[in-house]
PDB file of C-alpha atoms and ligand atoms in Angstrom:
ATOM      1  CA  MET A  75     -26.032  -4.836  72.662  1.00  0.00           C
ATOM      2  CA  SER A  76     -27.327  -5.759  69.186  1.00  0.00           C
ATOM      3  CA  THR A  77     -26.233  -8.104  66.775  1.00  0.00           C
ATOM      4  CA  GLU A  78     -27.603  -8.631  63.429  1.00  0.00           C
ATOM      5  CA  PRO A  79     -29.799 -11.458  63.023  1.00  0.00           C
ATOM      6  CA  GLU A  80     -28.454 -14.112  61.321  1.00  0.00           C
ATOM      7  CA  ALA A  81     -29.630 -14.736  57.880  1.00  0.00           C
ATOM      8  CA  PRO A  82     -30.423 -18.300  56.752  1.00  0.00           C
ATOM      9  CA  ALA A  83     -27.137 -19.615  55.498  1.00  0.00           C
ATOM     10  CA  PRO A  84     -26.914 -20.055  51.844  1.00  0.00           C
ATOM     11  CA  SER A  85     -27.023 -23.761  50.599  1.00  0.00           C
ATOM     12  CA  THR A  86     -23.740 -25.318  50.188  1.00  0.00           C
ATOM     13  CA  ALA A  87     -25.213 -28.197  47.730  1.00  0.00           C
ATOM     14  CA  GLY A  88     -22.861 -28.959  44.916  1.00  0.00           C
ATOM     15  CA  SER A  89     -19.960 -26.715  46.388  1.00  0.00           C
ATOM     16  CA  PRO A  90     -16.570 -28.392  47.064  1.00  0.00           C
ATOM     17  CA  SER A  91     -16.443 -27.399  50.360  1.00  0.00           C
ATOM     18  CA  SER A  92     -18.947 -28.074  53.090  1.00  0.00           C
ATOM     19  CA  GLY A  93     -17.473 -25.577  55.747  1.00  0.00           C
ATOM     20  CA  PRO A  94     -18.959 -22.265  56.316  1.00  0.00           C
ATOM     21  CA  THR A  95     -19.590 -19.539  53.918  1.00  0.00           C
ATOM     22  CA  ARG A  96     -18.163 -16.077  54.242  1.00  0.00           C
ATOM     23  CA  ARG A  97     -21.629 -14.954  55.375  1.00  0.00           C
ATOM     24  CA  THR A  98     -22.053 -17.473  58.108  1.00  0.00           C
ATOM     25  CA  PHE A  99     -18.499 -17.049  59.167  1.00  0.00           C
ATOM     26  CA  ILE A 100     -18.559 -13.289  59.869  1.00  0.00           C
ATOM     27  CA  ALA A 101     -21.908 -13.312  61.304  1.00  0.00           C
ATOM     28  CA  THR A 102     -21.012 -16.148  63.747  1.00  0.00           C
ATOM     29  CA  THR A 103     -17.435 -14.317  64.952  1.00  0.00           C
ATOM     30  CA  SER A 104     -19.272 -10.930  65.021  1.00  0.00           C
ATOM     31  CA  ALA A 105     -21.637 -12.473  67.754  1.00  0.00           C
ATOM     32  CA  ALA A 106     -19.041 -14.722  69.753  1.00  0.00           C
ATOM     33  CA  GLY A 107     -16.725 -11.850  69.860  1.00  0.00           C
ATOM     34  CA  GLY A 108     -19.482  -9.639  71.230  1.00  0.00           C
ATOM     35  CA  VAL A 109     -18.465  -6.753  69.015  1.00  0.00           C
ATOM     36  CA  VAL A 110     -20.792  -3.989  69.336  1.00  0.00           C
ATOM     37  CA  LEU A 111     -21.500  -2.713  65.847  1.00  0.00           C
ATOM     38  CA  ALA A 112     -23.410   0.952  65.913  1.00  0.00           C
ATOM     39  CA  GLY A 113     -26.939   0.472  64.250  1.00  0.00           C
ATOM     40  CA  GLY A 114     -25.764  -2.916  62.531  1.00  0.00           C
ATOM     41  CA  ALA A 115     -24.360  -0.681  59.873  1.00  0.00           C
ATOM     42  CA  ILE A 116     -20.806  -2.225  59.713  1.00  0.00           C
ATOM     43  CA  GLY A 117     -22.105  -5.601  60.324  1.00  0.00           C
ATOM     44  CA  GLY A 118     -24.499  -5.171  57.604  1.00  0.00           C
ATOM     45  CA  SER A 119     -21.789  -4.192  54.918  1.00  0.00           C
ATOM     46  CA  LEU A 120     -19.756  -6.873  56.063  1.00  0.00           C
ATOM     47  CA  LEU A 121     -22.458  -9.394  55.500  1.00  0.00           C
ATOM     48  CA  ALA A 122     -23.458  -7.583  51.946  1.00  0.00           C
ATOM     49  CA  ALA A 123     -19.708  -7.940  50.897  1.00  0.00           C
ATOM     50  CA  ALA A 124     -19.872 -11.406  52.000  1.00  0.00           C
ATOM     51  CA  ASP A 125     -23.032 -12.278  50.082  1.00  0.00           C
ATOM     52  CA  GLU A 126     -21.573 -10.597  46.897  1.00  0.00           C
ATOM     53  CA  ALA A 127     -18.235 -12.641  47.310  1.00  0.00           C
ATOM     54  CA  ASP A 128     -20.232 -16.032  47.894  1.00  0.00           C
ATOM     55  CA  ALA A 129     -22.401 -15.277  44.884  1.00  0.00           C
ATOM     56  CA  ALA A 130     -19.653 -14.410  42.554  1.00  0.00           C
ATOM     57  CA  PRO A 131     -19.481 -16.560  39.446  1.00  0.00           C
ATOM     58  CA  ALA A 132     -16.941 -19.441  39.595  1.00  0.00           C
ATOM     59  CA  VAL A 133     -13.448 -18.212  37.705  1.00  0.00           C
ATOM     60  CA  PRO A 134     -13.444 -19.739  34.363  1.00  0.00           C
ATOM     61  CA  THR A 135     -10.780 -21.808  33.362  1.00  0.00           C
ATOM     62  CA  SER A 136      -9.356 -23.709  30.356  1.00  0.00           C
ATOM     63  CA  ARG A 137      -7.607 -27.028  29.709  1.00  0.00           C
ATOM     64  CA  ILE A 138      -4.671 -26.500  27.309  1.00  0.00           C
ATOM     65  CA  CYS A 139      -1.901 -28.861  25.736  1.00  0.00           C
ATOM     66  CA  LEU A 140       1.429 -27.044  24.933  1.00  0.00           C
ATOM     67  CA  THR A 141       4.934 -28.162  24.556  1.00  0.00           C
ATOM     68  CA  VAL A 142       7.431 -26.753  26.807  1.00  0.00           C
ATOM     69  CA  ASN A 143      11.216 -27.539  26.101  1.00  0.00           C
ATOM     70  CA  ASP A 144      10.094 -30.651  23.995  1.00  0.00           C
ATOM     71  CA  ILE A 145       7.804 -31.975  26.816  1.00  0.00           C
ATOM     72  CA  ARG A 146       4.056 -32.092  26.394  1.00  0.00           C
ATOM     73  CA  ARG A 147       1.798 -30.756  28.911  1.00  0.00           C
ATOM     74  CA  THR A 148      -1.517 -30.426  29.656  1.00  0.00           C
ATOM     75  CA  VAL A 149      -2.660 -28.020  32.168  1.00  0.00           C
ATOM     76  CA  THR A 150      -5.863 -26.585  33.478  1.00  0.00           C
ATOM     77  CA  VAL A 151      -5.685 -22.946  34.181  1.00  0.00           C
ATOM     78  CA  ASP A 152      -7.895 -19.688  35.195  1.00  0.00           C
ATOM     79  CA  ASN A 153      -8.347 -18.283  31.895  1.00  0.00           C
ATOM     80  CA  ARG A 154      -6.642 -14.975  33.292  1.00  0.00           C
ATOM     81  CA  THR A 155      -3.342 -16.959  33.564  1.00  0.00           C
ATOM     82  CA  SER A 156      -0.238 -15.254  31.776  1.00  0.00           C
ATOM     83  CA  LEU A 157       1.953 -17.716  29.961  1.00  0.00           C
ATOM     84  CA  LEU A 158       4.856 -16.456  32.509  1.00  0.00           C
ATOM     85  CA  ASP A 159       2.888 -17.437  35.729  1.00  0.00           C
ATOM     86  CA  LEU A 160       2.025 -20.642  33.832  1.00  0.00           C
ATOM     87  CA  LEU A 161       5.427 -21.367  33.336  1.00  0.00           C
ATOM     88  CA  ARG A 162       6.470 -20.215  36.932  1.00  0.00           C
ATOM     89  CA  GLU A 163       3.845 -21.060  39.306  1.00  0.00           C
ATOM     90  CA  HIS A 164       2.156 -24.368  37.394  1.00  0.00           C
ATOM     91  CA  LEU A 165       5.196 -25.743  35.454  1.00  0.00           C
ATOM     92  CA  ASP A 166       8.027 -24.816  38.319  1.00  0.00           C
ATOM     93  CA  LEU A 167       9.865 -23.314  35.230  1.00  0.00           C
ATOM     94  CA  THR A 168      11.349 -20.486  37.095  1.00  0.00           C
ATOM     95  CA  GLY A 169      14.062 -19.379  34.731  1.00  0.00           C
ATOM     96  CA  ALA A 170      11.742 -16.540  33.119  1.00  0.00           C
ATOM     97  CA  LYS A 171      11.820 -14.029  35.355  1.00  0.00           C
ATOM     98  CA  LYS A 172       9.203 -11.462  36.583  1.00  0.00           C
ATOM     99  CA  GLY A 173      10.519  -8.072  36.317  1.00  0.00           C
ATOM    100  CA  CYS A 174       7.828  -5.613  35.482  1.00  0.00           C
ATOM    101  CA  ASP A 175       4.962  -8.141  34.566  1.00  0.00           C
ATOM    102  CA  ALA A 176       3.949  -5.108  31.755  1.00  0.00           C
ATOM    103  CA  GLY A 177       6.029  -6.116  28.767  1.00  0.00           C
ATOM    104  CA  ALA A 178       8.471  -3.233  29.706  1.00  0.00           C
ATOM    105  CA  CYS A 179      11.820  -5.362  30.752  1.00  0.00           C
ATOM    106  CA  GLY A 180      12.114  -8.287  28.959  1.00  0.00           C
ATOM    107  CA  ALA A 181      12.994 -10.621  31.952  1.00  0.00           C
ATOM    108  CA  CYS A 182      10.316 -12.952  31.008  1.00  0.00           C
ATOM    109  CA  THR A 183      11.415 -13.350  27.208  1.00  0.00           C
ATOM    110  CA  VAL A 184      10.691 -16.685  26.001  1.00  0.00           C
ATOM    111  CA  LEU A 185      10.586 -18.337  22.560  1.00  0.00           C
ATOM    112  CA  VAL A 186       6.935 -19.010  21.151  1.00  0.00           C
ATOM    113  CA  ASP A 187       7.031 -21.300  17.949  1.00  0.00           C
ATOM    114  CA  GLY A 188      10.460 -19.841  17.770  1.00  0.00           C
ATOM    115  CA  GLN A 189       9.512 -16.274  18.024  1.00  0.00           C
ATOM    116  CA  ARG A 190      10.805 -14.034  20.958  1.00  0.00           C
ATOM    117  CA  GLN A 191       7.650 -13.036  23.206  1.00  0.00           C
ATOM    118  CA  ASN A 192       7.200 -11.619  26.623  1.00  0.00           C
ATOM    119  CA  ALA A 193       5.519 -14.225  28.520  1.00  0.00           C
ATOM    120  CA  CYS A 194       3.811 -11.590  30.968  1.00  0.00           C
ATOM    121  CA  LEU A 195       1.691 -10.415  27.984  1.00  0.00           C
ATOM    122  CA  THR A 196       1.002 -13.605  26.597  1.00  0.00           C
ATOM    123  CA  LEU A 197      -2.240 -15.381  27.843  1.00  0.00           C
ATOM    124  CA  ALA A 198      -1.534 -19.033  28.395  1.00  0.00           C
ATOM    125  CA  VAL A 199      -4.898 -19.812  26.955  1.00  0.00           C
ATOM    126  CA  ARG A 200      -3.621 -18.773  23.627  1.00  0.00           C
ATOM    127  CA  MET A 201      -1.036 -21.209  23.934  1.00  0.00           C
ATOM    128  CA  GLU A 202      -2.961 -24.418  22.965  1.00  0.00           C
ATOM    129  CA  GLY A 203      -0.568 -26.524  20.450  1.00  0.00           C
ATOM    130  CA  ALA A 204       2.323 -23.916  21.008  1.00  0.00           C
ATOM    131  CA  GLU A 205       5.719 -24.912  21.241  1.00  0.00           C
ATOM    132  CA  VAL A 206       7.622 -23.004  23.939  1.00  0.00           C
ATOM    133  CA  THR A 207      11.212 -22.531  24.647  1.00  0.00           C
ATOM    134  CA  THR A 208      12.405 -21.238  28.017  1.00  0.00           C
ATOM    135  CA  ILE A 209      16.006 -20.794  29.426  1.00  0.00           C
ATOM    136  CA  GLU A 210      15.710 -24.232  30.782  1.00  0.00           C
ATOM    137  CA  GLY A 211      15.439 -26.017  27.574  1.00  0.00           C
ATOM    138  CA  LEU A 212      18.498 -24.355  25.651  1.00  0.00           C
ATOM    139  CA  ALA A 213      21.213 -26.631  27.053  1.00  0.00           C
ATOM    140  CA  ASP A 214      21.903 -29.949  25.126  1.00  0.00           C
ATOM    141  CA  GLY A 215      22.320 -31.950  28.568  1.00  0.00           C
ATOM    142  CA  ALA A 216      25.364 -30.653  30.264  1.00  0.00           C
ATOM    143  CA  ARG A 217      26.417 -29.005  26.853  1.00  0.00           C
ATOM    144  CA  LEU A 218      25.542 -25.049  27.261  1.00  0.00           C
ATOM    145  CA  HIS A 219      23.867 -23.490  24.283  1.00  0.00           C
ATOM    146  CA  PRO A 220      26.834 -21.230  22.469  1.00  0.00           C
ATOM    147  CA  LEU A 221      25.452 -18.417  23.584  1.00  0.00           C
ATOM    148  CA  GLN A 222      24.959 -19.570  27.317  1.00  0.00           C
ATOM    149  CA  GLN A 223      28.739 -20.171  26.843  1.00  0.00           C
ATOM    150  CA  THR A 224      29.647 -16.699  25.537  1.00  0.00           C
ATOM    151  CA  PHE A 225      27.671 -15.124  28.213  1.00  0.00           C
ATOM    152  CA  ILE A 226      30.182 -16.840  30.706  1.00  0.00           C
ATOM    153  CA  ASP A 227      33.050 -16.304  28.509  1.00  0.00           C
ATOM    154  CA  GLU A 228      32.608 -12.368  28.201  1.00  0.00           C
ATOM    155  CA  ASP A 229      31.172 -12.425  31.782  1.00  0.00           C
ATOM    156  CA  ALA A 230      28.031 -10.612  30.363  1.00  0.00           C
ATOM    157  CA  PHE A 231      26.309 -10.559  33.683  1.00  0.00           C
ATOM    158  CA  GLN A 232      26.328  -8.826  37.296  1.00  0.00           C
ATOM    159  CA  CYS A 233      23.429  -9.857  39.453  1.00  0.00           C
ATOM    160  CA  GLY A 234      22.076 -12.208  36.603  1.00  0.00           C
ATOM    161  CA  TYR A 235      17.991 -11.301  36.907  1.00  0.00           C
ATOM    162  CA  CYS A 236      17.869 -10.171  33.166  1.00  0.00           C
ATOM    163  CA  THR A 237      20.271 -12.828  31.875  1.00  0.00           C
ATOM    164  CA  PRO A 238      17.551 -15.536  31.177  1.00  0.00           C
ATOM    165  CA  GLY A 239      15.528 -13.187  29.146  1.00  0.00           C
ATOM    166  CA  GLN A 240      18.733 -11.732  27.582  1.00  0.00           C
ATOM    167  CA  ILE A 241      20.015 -14.848  26.134  1.00  0.00           C
ATOM    168  CA  ILE A 242      16.530 -16.204  25.155  1.00  0.00           C
ATOM    169  CA  SER A 243      16.254 -13.004  23.131  1.00  0.00           C
ATOM    170  CA  GLY A 244      20.020 -13.182  22.257  1.00  0.00           C
ATOM    171  CA  VAL A 245      18.976 -16.867  20.471  1.00  0.00           C
ATOM    172  CA  GLY A 246      15.941 -14.957  18.838  1.00  0.00           C
ATOM    173  CA  CYS A 247      18.344 -12.205  17.657  1.00  0.00           C
ATOM    174  CA  ILE A 248      20.604 -14.520  16.332  1.00  0.00           C
ATOM    175  CA  GLN A 249      18.117 -16.703  14.470  1.00  0.00           C
ATOM    176  CA  GLU A 250      16.876 -13.669  12.936  1.00  0.00           C
ATOM    177  CA  GLY A 251      19.722 -12.432  11.543  1.00  0.00           C
ATOM    178  CA  HIS A 252      19.870  -9.034  13.407  1.00  0.00           C
ATOM    179  CA  THR A 253      23.765  -9.677  14.012  1.00  0.00           C
ATOM    180  CA  GLY A 254      25.197  -7.481  11.296  1.00  0.00           C
ATOM    181  CA  SER A 255      27.059  -4.930  13.723  1.00  0.00           C
ATOM    182  CA  PRO A 256      26.959  -4.087  17.473  1.00  0.00           C
ATOM    183  CA  GLU A 257      24.706  -1.349  16.763  1.00  0.00           C
ATOM    184  CA  GLU A 258      22.156  -3.780  15.154  1.00  0.00           C
ATOM    185  CA  ILE A 259      22.174  -6.231  17.914  1.00  0.00           C
ATOM    186  CA  ARG A 260      22.070  -3.318  20.427  1.00  0.00           C
ATOM    187  CA  GLU A 261      18.565  -2.515  18.591  1.00  0.00           C
ATOM    188  CA  TRP A 262      17.351  -5.801  18.147  1.00  0.00           C
ATOM    189  CA  MET A 263      17.964  -6.353  21.722  1.00  0.00           C
ATOM    190  CA  SER A 264      16.705  -3.111  23.134  1.00  0.00           C
ATOM    191  CA  GLY A 265      13.649  -4.952  24.676  1.00  0.00           C
ATOM    192  CA  ASN A 266      15.778  -6.436  27.199  1.00  0.00           C
ATOM    193  CA  ILE A 267      16.598  -4.162  29.847  1.00  0.00           C
ATOM    194  CA  CYS A 268      19.878  -4.693  32.033  1.00  0.00           C
ATOM    195  CA  ARG A 269      19.735  -2.859  35.421  1.00  0.00           C
ATOM    196  CA  CYS A 270      23.414  -3.528  36.309  1.00  0.00           C
ATOM    197  CA  GLY A 271      24.557  -1.997  32.843  1.00  0.00           C
ATOM    198  CA  CYS A 272      26.308  -5.141  31.263  1.00  0.00           C
ATOM    199  CA  TYR A 273      25.046  -3.856  27.577  1.00  0.00           C
ATOM    200  CA  VAL A 274      28.469  -3.809  26.339  1.00  0.00           C
ATOM    201  CA  LYS A 275      29.517  -7.150  27.280  1.00  0.00           C
ATOM    202  CA  ILE A 276      26.104  -8.646  26.549  1.00  0.00           C
ATOM    203  CA  VAL A 277      26.381  -7.168  22.796  1.00  0.00           C
ATOM    204  CA  ARG A 278      29.870  -9.150  22.739  1.00  0.00           C
ATOM    205  CA  ALA A 279      28.450 -12.138  23.619  1.00  0.00           C
ATOM    206  CA  VAL A 280      25.614 -12.079  21.096  1.00  0.00           C
ATOM    207  CA  GLU A 281      27.930 -11.152  18.353  1.00  0.00           C
ATOM    208  CA  GLN A 282      30.182 -13.990  19.331  1.00  0.00           C
ATOM    209  CA  ALA A 283      28.085 -16.729  19.255  1.00  0.00           C
ATOM    210  CA  ALA A 284      26.338 -15.432  16.369  1.00  0.00           C
ATOM    211  CA  GLY A 285      29.917 -15.721  14.631  1.00  0.00           C
ATOM    212  CA  GLU A 286      30.478 -19.127  15.966  1.00  0.00           C
ATOM    213  CA  GLN A 287      27.279 -20.115  14.082  1.00  0.00           C
ATOM    214  CA  LYS A 288      27.932 -18.782  11.003  1.00  0.00           C
TER     215      LYS A 288
HETATM  216 FE1  FES B1347       7.445  -9.418  31.208  1.00  0.00          FE
HETATM  217 FE2  FES B1347       8.895  -7.506  32.206  1.00  0.00          FE
HETATM  218  S1  FES B1347       8.396  -8.894  32.992  1.00  0.00           S
HETATM  219  S2  FES B1347       8.422  -7.686  30.211  1.00  0.00           S
HETATM  220 FE1  FES B1348      21.913  -7.637  36.960  1.00  0.00          FE
HETATM  221 FE2  FES B1348      20.899  -7.256  34.057  1.00  0.00          FE
HETATM  222  S1  FES B1348      22.815  -8.714  35.119  1.00  0.00           S
HETATM  223  S2  FES B1348      19.741  -6.572  35.837  1.00  0.00           S
END
């Protein structure tokens, strides 16, 4: 039986953990399990992969300050984090939904400096100094935003998954003044998909809230 000779373990100085590296872990468990690796080929490739993983550069992070629903937040995130993941996974604001994670459904819509934006397509690191509004920030205490109320009045949802994005997008649509007719609302809300097909009622809710705000 042959096993790969154990290579000297890389130094862990300066590493946050003093535990075994992937390389030593794989080498140790292979030997202890008595696994016969033909010609050492499999073990060799495992160790090579472990070396590569150990040698991988640290993921770059950034510290950003932004305002979310009128609360100032300072967070340190992996530079690849989307605004949607920042909201949902770092700030526990799960109102904005992850539908497609690719900019195609509008379930993640939030307002950034008053403009509608797909949070899944927005890098969190670009939010330095931004004002973000999510569905959690619309109501005034116990008083719902007028559009939240008309969604209830018009029964403009079924499963509710798309609803936070629809309402935030509707708020943007009203602020932009694209509510002259049901057709115009439909056009300017077309980035928000409702798989339950509640479009007629959604348009009616936006139309009604726009009328109330005039
Ligand atoms: Fe962002 Fe679908 S989750 S557009
Ligand atoms: Fe179900 Fe819109 S209410 S997806």
